[in-house]
mmCIF file of C-alpha atoms in Angstrom:
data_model
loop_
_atom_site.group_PDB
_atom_site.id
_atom_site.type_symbol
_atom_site.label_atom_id
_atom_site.label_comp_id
_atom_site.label_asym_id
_atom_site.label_seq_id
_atom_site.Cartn_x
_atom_site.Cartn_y
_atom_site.Cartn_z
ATOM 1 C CA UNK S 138 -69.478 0.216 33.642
ATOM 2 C CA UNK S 139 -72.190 -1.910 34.432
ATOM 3 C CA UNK S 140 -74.224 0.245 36.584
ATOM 4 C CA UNK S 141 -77.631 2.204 34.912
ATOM 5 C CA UNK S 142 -78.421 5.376 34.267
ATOM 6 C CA UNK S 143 -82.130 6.639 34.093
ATOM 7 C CA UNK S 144 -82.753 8.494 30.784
ATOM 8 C CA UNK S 145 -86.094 8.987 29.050
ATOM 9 C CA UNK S 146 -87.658 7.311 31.652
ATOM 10 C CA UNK S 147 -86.787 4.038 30.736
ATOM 11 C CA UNK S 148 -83.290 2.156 32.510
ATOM 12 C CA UNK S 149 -80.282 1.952 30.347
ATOM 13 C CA UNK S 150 -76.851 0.004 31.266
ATOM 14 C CA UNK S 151 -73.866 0.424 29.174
ATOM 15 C CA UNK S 152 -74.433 -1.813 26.341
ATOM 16 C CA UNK S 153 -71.668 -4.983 26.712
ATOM 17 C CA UNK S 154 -68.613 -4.678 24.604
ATOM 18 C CA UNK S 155 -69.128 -8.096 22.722
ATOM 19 C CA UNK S 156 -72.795 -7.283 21.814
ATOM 20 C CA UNK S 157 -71.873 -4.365 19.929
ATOM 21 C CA UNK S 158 -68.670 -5.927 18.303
ATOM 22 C CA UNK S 159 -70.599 -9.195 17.235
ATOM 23 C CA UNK S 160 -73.458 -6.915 15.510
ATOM 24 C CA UNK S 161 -71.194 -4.280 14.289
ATOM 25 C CA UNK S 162 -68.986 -7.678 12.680
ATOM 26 C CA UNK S 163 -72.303 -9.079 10.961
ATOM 27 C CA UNK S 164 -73.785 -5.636 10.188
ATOM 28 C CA UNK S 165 -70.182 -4.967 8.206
ATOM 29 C CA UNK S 166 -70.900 -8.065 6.383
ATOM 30 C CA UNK S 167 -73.753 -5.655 4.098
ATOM 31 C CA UNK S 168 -71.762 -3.247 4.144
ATOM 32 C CA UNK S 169 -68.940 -5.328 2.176
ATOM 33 C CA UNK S 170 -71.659 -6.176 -0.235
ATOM 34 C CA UNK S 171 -73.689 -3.496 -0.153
ATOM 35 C CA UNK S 172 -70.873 -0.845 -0.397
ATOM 36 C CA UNK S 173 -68.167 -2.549 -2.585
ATOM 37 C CA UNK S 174 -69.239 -6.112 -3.639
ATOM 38 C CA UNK S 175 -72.667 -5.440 -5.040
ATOM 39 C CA UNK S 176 -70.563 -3.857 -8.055
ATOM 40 C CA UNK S 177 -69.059 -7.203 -8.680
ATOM 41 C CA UNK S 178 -72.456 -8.791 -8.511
ATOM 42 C CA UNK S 179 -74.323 -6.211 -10.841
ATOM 43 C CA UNK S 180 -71.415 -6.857 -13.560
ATOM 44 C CA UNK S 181 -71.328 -10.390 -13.310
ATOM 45 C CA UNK S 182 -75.573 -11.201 -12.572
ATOM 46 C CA UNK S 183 -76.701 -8.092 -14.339
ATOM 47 C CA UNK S 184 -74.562 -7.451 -17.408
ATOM 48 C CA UNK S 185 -73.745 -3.536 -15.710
ATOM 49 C CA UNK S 186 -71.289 -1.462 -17.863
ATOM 50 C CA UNK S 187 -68.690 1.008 -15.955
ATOM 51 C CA UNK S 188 -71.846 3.891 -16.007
ATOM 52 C CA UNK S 189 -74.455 1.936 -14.576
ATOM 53 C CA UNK S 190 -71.966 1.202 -11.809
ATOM 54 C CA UNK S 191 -71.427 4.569 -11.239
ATOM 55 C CA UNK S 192 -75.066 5.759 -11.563
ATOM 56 C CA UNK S 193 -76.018 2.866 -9.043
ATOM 57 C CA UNK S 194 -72.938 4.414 -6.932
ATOM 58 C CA UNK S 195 -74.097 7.915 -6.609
ATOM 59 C CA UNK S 196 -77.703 6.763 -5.859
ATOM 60 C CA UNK S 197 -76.479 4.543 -3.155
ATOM 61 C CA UNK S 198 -74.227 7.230 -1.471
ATOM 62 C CA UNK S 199 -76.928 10.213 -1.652
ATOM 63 C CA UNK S 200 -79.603 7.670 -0.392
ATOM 64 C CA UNK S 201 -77.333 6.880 2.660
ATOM 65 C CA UNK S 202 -76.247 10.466 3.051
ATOM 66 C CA UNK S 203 -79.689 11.474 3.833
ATOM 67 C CA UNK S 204 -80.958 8.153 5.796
ATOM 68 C CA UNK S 205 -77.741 8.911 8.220
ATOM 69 C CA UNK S 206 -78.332 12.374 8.517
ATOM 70 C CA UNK S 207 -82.048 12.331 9.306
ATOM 71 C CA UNK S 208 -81.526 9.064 11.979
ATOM 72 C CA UNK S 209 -81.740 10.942 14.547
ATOM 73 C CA UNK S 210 -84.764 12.641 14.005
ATOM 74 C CA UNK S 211 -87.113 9.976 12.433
ATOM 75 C CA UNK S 212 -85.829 8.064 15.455
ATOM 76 C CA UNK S 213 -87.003 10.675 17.817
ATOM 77 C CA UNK S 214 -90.257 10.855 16.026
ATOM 78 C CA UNK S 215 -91.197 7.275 15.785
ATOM 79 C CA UNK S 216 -90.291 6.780 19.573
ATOM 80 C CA UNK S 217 -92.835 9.420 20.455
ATOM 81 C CA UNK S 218 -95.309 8.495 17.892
ATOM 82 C CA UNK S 219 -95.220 5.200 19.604
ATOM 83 C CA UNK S 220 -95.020 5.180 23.497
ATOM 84 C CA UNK S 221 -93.011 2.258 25.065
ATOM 85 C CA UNK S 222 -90.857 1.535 21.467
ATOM 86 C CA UNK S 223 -86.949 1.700 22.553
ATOM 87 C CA UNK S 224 -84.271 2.532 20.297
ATOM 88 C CA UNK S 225 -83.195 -1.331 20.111
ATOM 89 C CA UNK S 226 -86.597 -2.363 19.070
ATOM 90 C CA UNK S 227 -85.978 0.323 15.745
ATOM 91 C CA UNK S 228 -82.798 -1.488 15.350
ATOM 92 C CA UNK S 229 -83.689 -4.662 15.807
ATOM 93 C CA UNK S 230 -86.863 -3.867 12.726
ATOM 94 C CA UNK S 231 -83.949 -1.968 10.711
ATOM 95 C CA UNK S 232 -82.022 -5.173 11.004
ATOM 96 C CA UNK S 233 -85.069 -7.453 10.149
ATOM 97 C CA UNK S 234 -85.911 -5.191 7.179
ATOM 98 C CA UNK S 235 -82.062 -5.148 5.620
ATOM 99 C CA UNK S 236 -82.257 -9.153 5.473
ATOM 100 C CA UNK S 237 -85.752 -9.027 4.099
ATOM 101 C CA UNK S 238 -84.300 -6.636 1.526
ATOM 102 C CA UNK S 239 -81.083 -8.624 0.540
ATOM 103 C CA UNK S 240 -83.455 -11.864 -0.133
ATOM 104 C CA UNK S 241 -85.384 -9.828 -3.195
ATOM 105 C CA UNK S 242 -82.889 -10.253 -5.494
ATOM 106 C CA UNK S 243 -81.775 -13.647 -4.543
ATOM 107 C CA UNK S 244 -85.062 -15.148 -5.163
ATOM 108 C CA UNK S 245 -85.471 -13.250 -8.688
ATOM 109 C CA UNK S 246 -83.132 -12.265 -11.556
ATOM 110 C CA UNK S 247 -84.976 -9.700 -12.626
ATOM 111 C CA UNK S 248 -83.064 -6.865 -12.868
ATOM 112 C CA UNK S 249 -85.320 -4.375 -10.679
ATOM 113 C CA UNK S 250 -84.858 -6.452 -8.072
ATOM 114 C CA UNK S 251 -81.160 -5.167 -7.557
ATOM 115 C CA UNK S 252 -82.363 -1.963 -7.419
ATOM 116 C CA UNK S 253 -84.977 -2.607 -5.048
ATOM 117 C CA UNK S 254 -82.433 -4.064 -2.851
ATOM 118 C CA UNK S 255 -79.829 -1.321 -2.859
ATOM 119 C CA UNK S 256 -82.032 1.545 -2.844
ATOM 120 C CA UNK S 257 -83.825 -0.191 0.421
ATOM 121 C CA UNK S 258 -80.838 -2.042 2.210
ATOM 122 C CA UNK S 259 -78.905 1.210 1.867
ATOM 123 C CA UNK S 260 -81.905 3.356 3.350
ATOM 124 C CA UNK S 261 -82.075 1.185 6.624
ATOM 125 C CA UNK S 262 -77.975 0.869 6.599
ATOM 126 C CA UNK S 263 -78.368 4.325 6.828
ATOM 127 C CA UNK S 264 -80.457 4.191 10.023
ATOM 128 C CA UNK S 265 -78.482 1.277 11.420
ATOM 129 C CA UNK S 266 -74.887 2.602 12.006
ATOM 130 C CA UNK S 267 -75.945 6.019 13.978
ATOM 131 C CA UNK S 268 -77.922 3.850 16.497
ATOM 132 C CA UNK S 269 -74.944 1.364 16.798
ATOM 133 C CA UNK S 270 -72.806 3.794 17.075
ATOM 134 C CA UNK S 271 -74.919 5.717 20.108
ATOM 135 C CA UNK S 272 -74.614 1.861 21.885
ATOM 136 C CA UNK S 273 -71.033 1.761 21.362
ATOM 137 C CA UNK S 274 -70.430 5.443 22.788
ATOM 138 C CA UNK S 275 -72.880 5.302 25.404
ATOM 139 C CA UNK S 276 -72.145 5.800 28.773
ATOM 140 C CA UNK S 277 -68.125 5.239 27.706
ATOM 141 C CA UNK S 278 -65.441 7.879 28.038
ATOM 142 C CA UNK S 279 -61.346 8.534 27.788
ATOM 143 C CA UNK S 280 -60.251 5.340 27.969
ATOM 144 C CA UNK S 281 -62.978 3.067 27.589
ATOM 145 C CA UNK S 282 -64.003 5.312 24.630
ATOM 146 C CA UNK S 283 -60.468 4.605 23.062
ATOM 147 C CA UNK S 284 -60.498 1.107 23.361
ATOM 148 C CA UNK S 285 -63.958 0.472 22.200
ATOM 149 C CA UNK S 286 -63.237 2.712 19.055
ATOM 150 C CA UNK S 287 -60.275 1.194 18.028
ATOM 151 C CA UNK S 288 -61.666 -2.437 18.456
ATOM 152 C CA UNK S 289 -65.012 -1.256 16.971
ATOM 153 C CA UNK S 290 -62.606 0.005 13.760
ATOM 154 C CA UNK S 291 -61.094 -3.498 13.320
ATOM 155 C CA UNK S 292 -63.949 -5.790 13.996
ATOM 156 C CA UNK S 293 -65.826 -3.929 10.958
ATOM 157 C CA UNK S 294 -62.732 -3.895 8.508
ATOM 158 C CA UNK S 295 -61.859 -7.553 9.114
ATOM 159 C CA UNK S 296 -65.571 -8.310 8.948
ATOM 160 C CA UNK S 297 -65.555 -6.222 4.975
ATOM 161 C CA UNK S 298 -61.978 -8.034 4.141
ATOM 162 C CA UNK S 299 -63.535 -11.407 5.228
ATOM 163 C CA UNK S 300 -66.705 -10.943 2.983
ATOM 164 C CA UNK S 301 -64.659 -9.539 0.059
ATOM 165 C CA UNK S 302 -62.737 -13.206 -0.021
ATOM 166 C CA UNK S 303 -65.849 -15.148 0.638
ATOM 167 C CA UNK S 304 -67.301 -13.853 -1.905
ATOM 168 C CA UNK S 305 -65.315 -15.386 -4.364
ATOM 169 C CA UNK S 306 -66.641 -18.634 -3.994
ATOM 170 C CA UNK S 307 -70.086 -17.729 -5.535
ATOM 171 C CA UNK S 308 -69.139 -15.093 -7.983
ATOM 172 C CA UNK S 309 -68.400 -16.862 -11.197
ATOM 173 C CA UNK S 310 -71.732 -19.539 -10.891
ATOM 174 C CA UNK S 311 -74.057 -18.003 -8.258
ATOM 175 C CA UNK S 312 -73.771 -14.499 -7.684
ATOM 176 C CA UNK S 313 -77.483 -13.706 -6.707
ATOM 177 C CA UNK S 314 -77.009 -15.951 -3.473
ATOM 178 C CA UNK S 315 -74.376 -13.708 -2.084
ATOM 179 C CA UNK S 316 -77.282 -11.201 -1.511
ATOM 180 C CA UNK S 317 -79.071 -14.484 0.600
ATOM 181 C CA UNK S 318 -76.208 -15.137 2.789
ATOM 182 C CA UNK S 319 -76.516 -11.566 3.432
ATOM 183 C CA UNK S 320 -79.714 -11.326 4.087
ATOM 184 C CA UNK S 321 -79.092 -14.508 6.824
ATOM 185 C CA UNK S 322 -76.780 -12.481 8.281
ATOM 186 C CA UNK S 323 -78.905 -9.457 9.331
ATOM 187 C CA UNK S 324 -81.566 -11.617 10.697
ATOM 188 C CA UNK S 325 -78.853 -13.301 12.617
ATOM 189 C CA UNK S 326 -77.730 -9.286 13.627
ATOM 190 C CA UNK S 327 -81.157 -8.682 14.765
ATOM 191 C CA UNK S 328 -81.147 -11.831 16.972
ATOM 192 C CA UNK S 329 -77.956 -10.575 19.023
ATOM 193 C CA UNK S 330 -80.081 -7.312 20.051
ATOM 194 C CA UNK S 331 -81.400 -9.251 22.727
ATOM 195 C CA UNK S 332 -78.258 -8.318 24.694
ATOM 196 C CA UNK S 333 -78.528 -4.907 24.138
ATOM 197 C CA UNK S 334 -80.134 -1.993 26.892
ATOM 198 C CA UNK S 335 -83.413 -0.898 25.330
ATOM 199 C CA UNK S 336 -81.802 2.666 25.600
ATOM 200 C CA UNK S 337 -78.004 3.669 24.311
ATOM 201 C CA UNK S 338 -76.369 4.815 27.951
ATOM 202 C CA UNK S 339 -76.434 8.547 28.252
ATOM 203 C CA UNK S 340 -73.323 11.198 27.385
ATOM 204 C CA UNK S 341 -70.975 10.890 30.408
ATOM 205 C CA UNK S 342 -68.782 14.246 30.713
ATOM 206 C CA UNK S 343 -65.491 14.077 32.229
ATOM 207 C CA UNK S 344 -63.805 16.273 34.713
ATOM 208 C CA UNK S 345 -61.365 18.709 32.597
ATOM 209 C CA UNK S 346 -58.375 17.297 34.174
ATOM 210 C CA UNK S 347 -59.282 13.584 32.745
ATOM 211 C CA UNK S 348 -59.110 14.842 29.500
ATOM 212 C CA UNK S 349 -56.514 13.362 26.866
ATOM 213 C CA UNK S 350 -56.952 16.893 24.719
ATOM 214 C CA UNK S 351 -57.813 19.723 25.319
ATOM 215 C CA UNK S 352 -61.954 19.771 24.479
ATOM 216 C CA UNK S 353 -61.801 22.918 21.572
ATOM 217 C CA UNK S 354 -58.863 21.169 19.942
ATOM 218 C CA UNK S 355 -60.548 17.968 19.617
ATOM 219 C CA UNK S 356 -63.752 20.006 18.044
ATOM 220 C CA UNK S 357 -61.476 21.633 15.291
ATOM 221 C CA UNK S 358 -59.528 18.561 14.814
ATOM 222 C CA UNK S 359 -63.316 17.033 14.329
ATOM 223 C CA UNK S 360 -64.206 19.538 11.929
ATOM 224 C CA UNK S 361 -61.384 19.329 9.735
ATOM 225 C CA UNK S 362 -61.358 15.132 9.656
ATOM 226 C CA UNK S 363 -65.335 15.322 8.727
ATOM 227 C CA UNK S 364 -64.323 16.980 5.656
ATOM 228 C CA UNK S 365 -61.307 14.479 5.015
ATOM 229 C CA UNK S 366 -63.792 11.547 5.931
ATOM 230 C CA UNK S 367 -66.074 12.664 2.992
ATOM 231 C CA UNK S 368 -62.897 13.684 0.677
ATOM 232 C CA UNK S 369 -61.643 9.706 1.637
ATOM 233 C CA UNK S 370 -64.874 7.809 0.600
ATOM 234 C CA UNK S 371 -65.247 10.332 -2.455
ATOM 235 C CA UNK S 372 -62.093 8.956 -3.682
ATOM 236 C CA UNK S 373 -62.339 4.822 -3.182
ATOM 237 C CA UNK S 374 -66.396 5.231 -4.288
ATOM 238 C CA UNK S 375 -65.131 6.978 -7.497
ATOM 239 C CA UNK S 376 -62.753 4.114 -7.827
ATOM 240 C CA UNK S 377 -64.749 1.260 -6.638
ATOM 241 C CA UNK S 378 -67.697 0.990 -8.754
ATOM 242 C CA UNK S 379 -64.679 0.960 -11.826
ATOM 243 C CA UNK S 380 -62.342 -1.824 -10.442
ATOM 244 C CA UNK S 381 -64.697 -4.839 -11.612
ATOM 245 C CA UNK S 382 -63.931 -3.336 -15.613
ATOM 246 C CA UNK S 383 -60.322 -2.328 -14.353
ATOM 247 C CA UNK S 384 -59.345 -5.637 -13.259
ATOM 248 C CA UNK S 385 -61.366 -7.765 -15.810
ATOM 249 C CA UNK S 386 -59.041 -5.925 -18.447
ATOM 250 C CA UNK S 387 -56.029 -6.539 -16.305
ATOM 251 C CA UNK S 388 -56.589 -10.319 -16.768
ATOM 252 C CA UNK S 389 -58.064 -11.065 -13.393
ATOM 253 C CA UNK S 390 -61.446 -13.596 -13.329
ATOM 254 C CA UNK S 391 -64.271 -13.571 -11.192
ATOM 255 C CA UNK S 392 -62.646 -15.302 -8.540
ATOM 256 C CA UNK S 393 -59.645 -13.276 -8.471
ATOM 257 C CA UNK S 394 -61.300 -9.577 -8.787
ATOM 258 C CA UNK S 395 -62.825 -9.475 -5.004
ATOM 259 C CA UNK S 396 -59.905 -10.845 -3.240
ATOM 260 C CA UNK S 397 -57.454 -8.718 -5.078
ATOM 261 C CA UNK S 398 -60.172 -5.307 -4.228
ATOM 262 C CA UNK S 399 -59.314 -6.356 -0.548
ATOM 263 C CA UNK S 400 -56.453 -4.921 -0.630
ATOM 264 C CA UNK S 401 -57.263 -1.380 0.070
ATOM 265 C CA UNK S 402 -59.333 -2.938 2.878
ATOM 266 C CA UNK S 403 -56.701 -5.038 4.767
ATOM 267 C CA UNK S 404 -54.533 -2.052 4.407
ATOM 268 C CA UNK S 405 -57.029 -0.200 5.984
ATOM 269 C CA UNK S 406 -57.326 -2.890 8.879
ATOM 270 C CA UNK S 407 -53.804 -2.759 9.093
ATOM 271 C CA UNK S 408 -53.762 0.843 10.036
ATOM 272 C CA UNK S 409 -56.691 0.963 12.316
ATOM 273 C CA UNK S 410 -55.144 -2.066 14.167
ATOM 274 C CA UNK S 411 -51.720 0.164 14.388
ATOM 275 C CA UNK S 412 -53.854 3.717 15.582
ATOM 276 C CA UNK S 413 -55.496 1.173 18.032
ATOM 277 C CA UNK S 414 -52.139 -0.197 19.681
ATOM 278 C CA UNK S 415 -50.543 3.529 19.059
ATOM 279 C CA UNK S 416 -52.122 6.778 20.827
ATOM 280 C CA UNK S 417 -49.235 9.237 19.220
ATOM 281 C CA UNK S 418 -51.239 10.431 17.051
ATOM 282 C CA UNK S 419 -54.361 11.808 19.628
ATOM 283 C CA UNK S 420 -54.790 15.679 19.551
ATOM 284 C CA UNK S 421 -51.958 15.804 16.781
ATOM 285 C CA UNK S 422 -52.467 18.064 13.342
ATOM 286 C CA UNK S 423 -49.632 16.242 11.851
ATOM 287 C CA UNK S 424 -52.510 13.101 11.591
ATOM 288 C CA UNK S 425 -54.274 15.045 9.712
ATOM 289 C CA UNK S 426 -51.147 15.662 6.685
ATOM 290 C CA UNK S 427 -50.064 12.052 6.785
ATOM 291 C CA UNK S 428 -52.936 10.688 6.080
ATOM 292 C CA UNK S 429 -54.393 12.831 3.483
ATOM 293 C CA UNK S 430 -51.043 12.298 1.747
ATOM 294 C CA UNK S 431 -50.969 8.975 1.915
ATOM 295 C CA UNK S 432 -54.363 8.461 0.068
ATOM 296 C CA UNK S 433 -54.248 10.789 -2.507
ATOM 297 C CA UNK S 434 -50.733 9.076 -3.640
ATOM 298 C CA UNK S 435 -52.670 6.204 -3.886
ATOM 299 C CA UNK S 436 -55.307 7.293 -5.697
ATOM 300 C CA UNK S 437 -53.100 8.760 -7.742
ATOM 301 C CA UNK S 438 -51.147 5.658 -8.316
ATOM 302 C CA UNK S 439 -54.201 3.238 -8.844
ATOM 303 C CA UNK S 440 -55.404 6.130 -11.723
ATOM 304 C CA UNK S 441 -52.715 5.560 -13.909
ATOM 305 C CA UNK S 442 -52.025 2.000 -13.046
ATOM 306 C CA UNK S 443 -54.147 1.360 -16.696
ATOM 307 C CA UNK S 444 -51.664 3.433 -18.170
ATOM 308 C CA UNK S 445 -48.642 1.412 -16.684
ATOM 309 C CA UNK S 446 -50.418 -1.961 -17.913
ATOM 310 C CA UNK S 447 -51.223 -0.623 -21.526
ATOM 311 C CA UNK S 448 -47.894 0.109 -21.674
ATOM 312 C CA UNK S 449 -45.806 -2.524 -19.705
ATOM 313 C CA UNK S 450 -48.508 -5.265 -19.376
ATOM 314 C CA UNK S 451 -50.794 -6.520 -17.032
ATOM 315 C CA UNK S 452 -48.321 -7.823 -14.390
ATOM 316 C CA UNK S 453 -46.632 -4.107 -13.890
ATOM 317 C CA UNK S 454 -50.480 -2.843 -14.255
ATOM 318 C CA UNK S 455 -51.649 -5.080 -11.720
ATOM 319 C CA UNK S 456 -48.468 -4.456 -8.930
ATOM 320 C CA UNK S 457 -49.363 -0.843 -9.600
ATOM 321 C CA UNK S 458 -52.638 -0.957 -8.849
ATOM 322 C CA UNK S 459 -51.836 -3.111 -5.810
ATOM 323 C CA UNK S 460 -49.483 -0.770 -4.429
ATOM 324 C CA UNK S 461 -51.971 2.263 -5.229
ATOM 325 C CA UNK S 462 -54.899 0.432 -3.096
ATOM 326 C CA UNK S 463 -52.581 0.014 -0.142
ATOM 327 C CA UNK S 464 -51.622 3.426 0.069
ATOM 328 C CA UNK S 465 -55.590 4.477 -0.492
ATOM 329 C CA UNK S 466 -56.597 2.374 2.093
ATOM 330 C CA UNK S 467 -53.807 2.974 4.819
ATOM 331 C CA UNK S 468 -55.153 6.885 4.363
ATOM 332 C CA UNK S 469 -58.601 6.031 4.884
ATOM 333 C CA UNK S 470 -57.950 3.904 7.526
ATOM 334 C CA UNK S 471 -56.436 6.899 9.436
ATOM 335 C CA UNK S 472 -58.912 9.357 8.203
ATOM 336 C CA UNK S 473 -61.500 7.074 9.393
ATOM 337 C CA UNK S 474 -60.053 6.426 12.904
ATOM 338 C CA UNK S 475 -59.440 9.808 13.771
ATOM 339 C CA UNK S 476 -62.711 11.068 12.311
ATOM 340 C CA UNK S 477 -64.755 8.571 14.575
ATOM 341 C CA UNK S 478 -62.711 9.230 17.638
ATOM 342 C CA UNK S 479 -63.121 13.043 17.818
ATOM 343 C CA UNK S 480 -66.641 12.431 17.012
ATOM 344 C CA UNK S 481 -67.370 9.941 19.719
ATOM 345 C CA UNK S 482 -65.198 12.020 22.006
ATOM 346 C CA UNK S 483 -66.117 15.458 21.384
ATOM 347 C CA UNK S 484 -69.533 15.104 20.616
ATOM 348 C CA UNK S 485 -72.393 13.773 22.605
ATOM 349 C CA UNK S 486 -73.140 9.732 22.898
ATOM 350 C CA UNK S 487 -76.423 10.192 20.474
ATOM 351 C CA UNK S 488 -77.663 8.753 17.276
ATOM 352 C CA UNK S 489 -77.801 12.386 15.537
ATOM 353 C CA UNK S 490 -73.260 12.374 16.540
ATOM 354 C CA UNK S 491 -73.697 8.913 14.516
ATOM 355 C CA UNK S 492 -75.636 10.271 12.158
ATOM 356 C CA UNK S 493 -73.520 13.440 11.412
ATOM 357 C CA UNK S 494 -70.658 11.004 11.262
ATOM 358 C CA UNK S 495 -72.222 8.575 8.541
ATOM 359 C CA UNK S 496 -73.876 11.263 6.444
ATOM 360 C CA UNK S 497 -70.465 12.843 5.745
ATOM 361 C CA UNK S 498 -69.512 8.622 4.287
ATOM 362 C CA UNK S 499 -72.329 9.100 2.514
ATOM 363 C CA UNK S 500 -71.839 12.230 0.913
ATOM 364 C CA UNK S 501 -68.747 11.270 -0.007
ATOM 365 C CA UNK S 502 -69.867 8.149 -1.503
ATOM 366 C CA UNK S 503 -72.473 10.367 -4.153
ATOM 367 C CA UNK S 504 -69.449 12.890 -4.938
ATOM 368 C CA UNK S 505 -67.466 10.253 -6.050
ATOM 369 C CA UNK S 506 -69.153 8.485 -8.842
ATOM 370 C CA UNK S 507 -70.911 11.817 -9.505
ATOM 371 C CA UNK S 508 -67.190 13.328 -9.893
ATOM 372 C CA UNK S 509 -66.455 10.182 -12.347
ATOM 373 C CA UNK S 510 -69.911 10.635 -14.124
ATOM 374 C CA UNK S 511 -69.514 14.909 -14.582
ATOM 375 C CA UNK S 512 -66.026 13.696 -16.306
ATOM 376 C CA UNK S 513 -67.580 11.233 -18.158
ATOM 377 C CA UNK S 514 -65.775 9.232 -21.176
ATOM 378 C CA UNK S 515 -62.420 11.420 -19.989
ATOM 379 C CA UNK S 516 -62.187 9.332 -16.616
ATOM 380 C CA UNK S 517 -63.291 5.950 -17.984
ATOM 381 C CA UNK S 518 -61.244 6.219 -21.770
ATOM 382 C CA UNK S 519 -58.242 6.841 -19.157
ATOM 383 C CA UNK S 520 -59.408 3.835 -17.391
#
């Protein structure tokens, strides 16, 4: 695992596991605010009603739809346009430009200044996560790909869950410096690079007979878990830009709404911690039913938690939608997992499999709020 492979004509070694945990950890820290808590901050720091959430939403997700899914390329390009840049140089400026991003809106509160930040940090998160993602898978396979997967899935989530609570702290009295402890943290990300290969390690193939799966099942079972990945994040980012109004009129405060939206997430760690431990469900269709079922019952059940609480009161409202967001995020937990190991496993260790990977997150973070937006006053008068 240690030895180099030439590719490109430059040496690259197997990126260490720690290096990519510890940046994928403080890398997950924007996406906790950039994906989920900037909706708290916009509401509280910016006065944003339930549409401008969801119109900030759908901007964010199409914007990182199209950064992910053009990563490969524009990384290709700039590498060639520039003879002797390396793929953790780009990552290292992506990293430098996301913190230089998140400190716009903490030094104004001016409300352009949000949107600067989102439209920007979002573009480079974009371009960030395919070229972790090629370190992670580089030069690993069968085994080693399983264990750095499943330990790359709960480093992130506990890194979201941990940001979610910390968050808290600031969000009744100083919102705006949320986004500047962020923007620490990706200079701090860009600082760890230094223990990275210049190049991601190259696609290793296996001999057939060291195969967990058969190689064609795991490309249909990849195929059919994209479309559940983008199904999954459609459903949370249709929720997620509500639960800041949802909870406010369940009685929560500002210190109570972000720790109580962590619930979907620690459900989801929970799971990806259990698919880590547990290989049953490798090469298996039934995956596939489970969790689809087990999120849409939960979406289902956090939709009409309102209802419950208009009718029985906030406490019944409130277990409700607790019980709803465990189920949601125990669903996309699996989704998630299994989506990220067929991709890493049946496709090849390169930022464009990263990219095709996050562009389907990102498409289903625009269909979301775009669903909620088409429906208009019907979804939020339920809500």
């Amino acid at each position: 695992m240690g030895s180099t492979t030439r590719t490109s004509g430059s040496t690259s070694a197997v990126a260490p596991a720690w290096a990519v945990l510890a940046v994928t950890w403080l890398g997950s820290i924007g996406t906790a605010v950039g994906w989920s808590g900037v909706f708290f901050i916009t509401e509280v720091a910016y006065g944003f009603d339930e549409r401008s959430n969801l119109i900030l939403g759908a901007g964010l997700g199409l914007v990182y739809a199209i950064s992910a899914l053009v990563a490969g390329p524009v990384v290709t390009r700039l590498i060639d346009a520039r003879p002797g840049l390396s793929r953790r140089a780009v990552l290292a400026l992506v990293c430098t430009g996301m913190g230089a991003a998140a400190m716009i809106p903490a030094s104004t509160p001016d409300v352009w200044a949000i949107w600067v930040f989102a439209g920007v940090f979002i573009t480079l998160q974009g371009l960030m996560w395919p070229l972790v993602e090629a370190y992670l898978s580089g030069g690993r396979r069968g085994r080693a790909m399983r264990s750095i997967t499943g330990r790359f899935n709960i480093v992130w989530a506990s890194a979201i869950v941990v940001a979610m609570w910390g968050m808290a702290v600031f969000m009744e009295n100083q919102p705006r410096l949320i986004l500047g402890l962020l923007g620490v943290a990706m200079f701090a990300t860009a600082v760890l690079l230094a223990w990275f290969p210049r190049e991601p390690a190259p696609h290793v193939e296996e001999d057939a007979s060291e195969h967990e799966i058969d190689p064609d099942r795991a490309i249909r079972l990849l195929r059919v878990f994209r479309v559940s990945l983008l199904c999954s994040y459609a459903l949370h980012a249709a929720l997620t830009p509500l639960l800041p109004h949802l909870l406010e009129d369940m009685g929560l405060s500002e210190k109570q709404k972000t720790p109580f939206a962590s619930i979907w997430m620690a459900s989801r760690l929970g799971m990806f911690i259990l698919m880590e431990r547990w290989h049953g469900w490798h090469g298996r269709w039934r995956t596939f039913w489970w969790a689809c079922g087990l999120m849409l019952a939960g979406f289902a059940v956090c939709s009409v938690s309102p209802v419950i609480a208009s009718q029985s009161g906030d406490g019944p409202g409130l277990w409700a939608m607790g019980a709803g967001l465990c189920l949601l995020g125990a669903g996309i937990g699996a989704v998630y997992a299994a989506a990220l190991y067929y991709a890493m496993e049946a496709g090849p260790a390169a930022v464009e499999s990263g990219g095709k990977h996050e562009g389907m997150i990102g498409l289903g973070y625009t269909a979301g709020p775009v669903m909620a937006l088409v429906v208009g006053g019907e979804i939020i008068g339920l809500f």
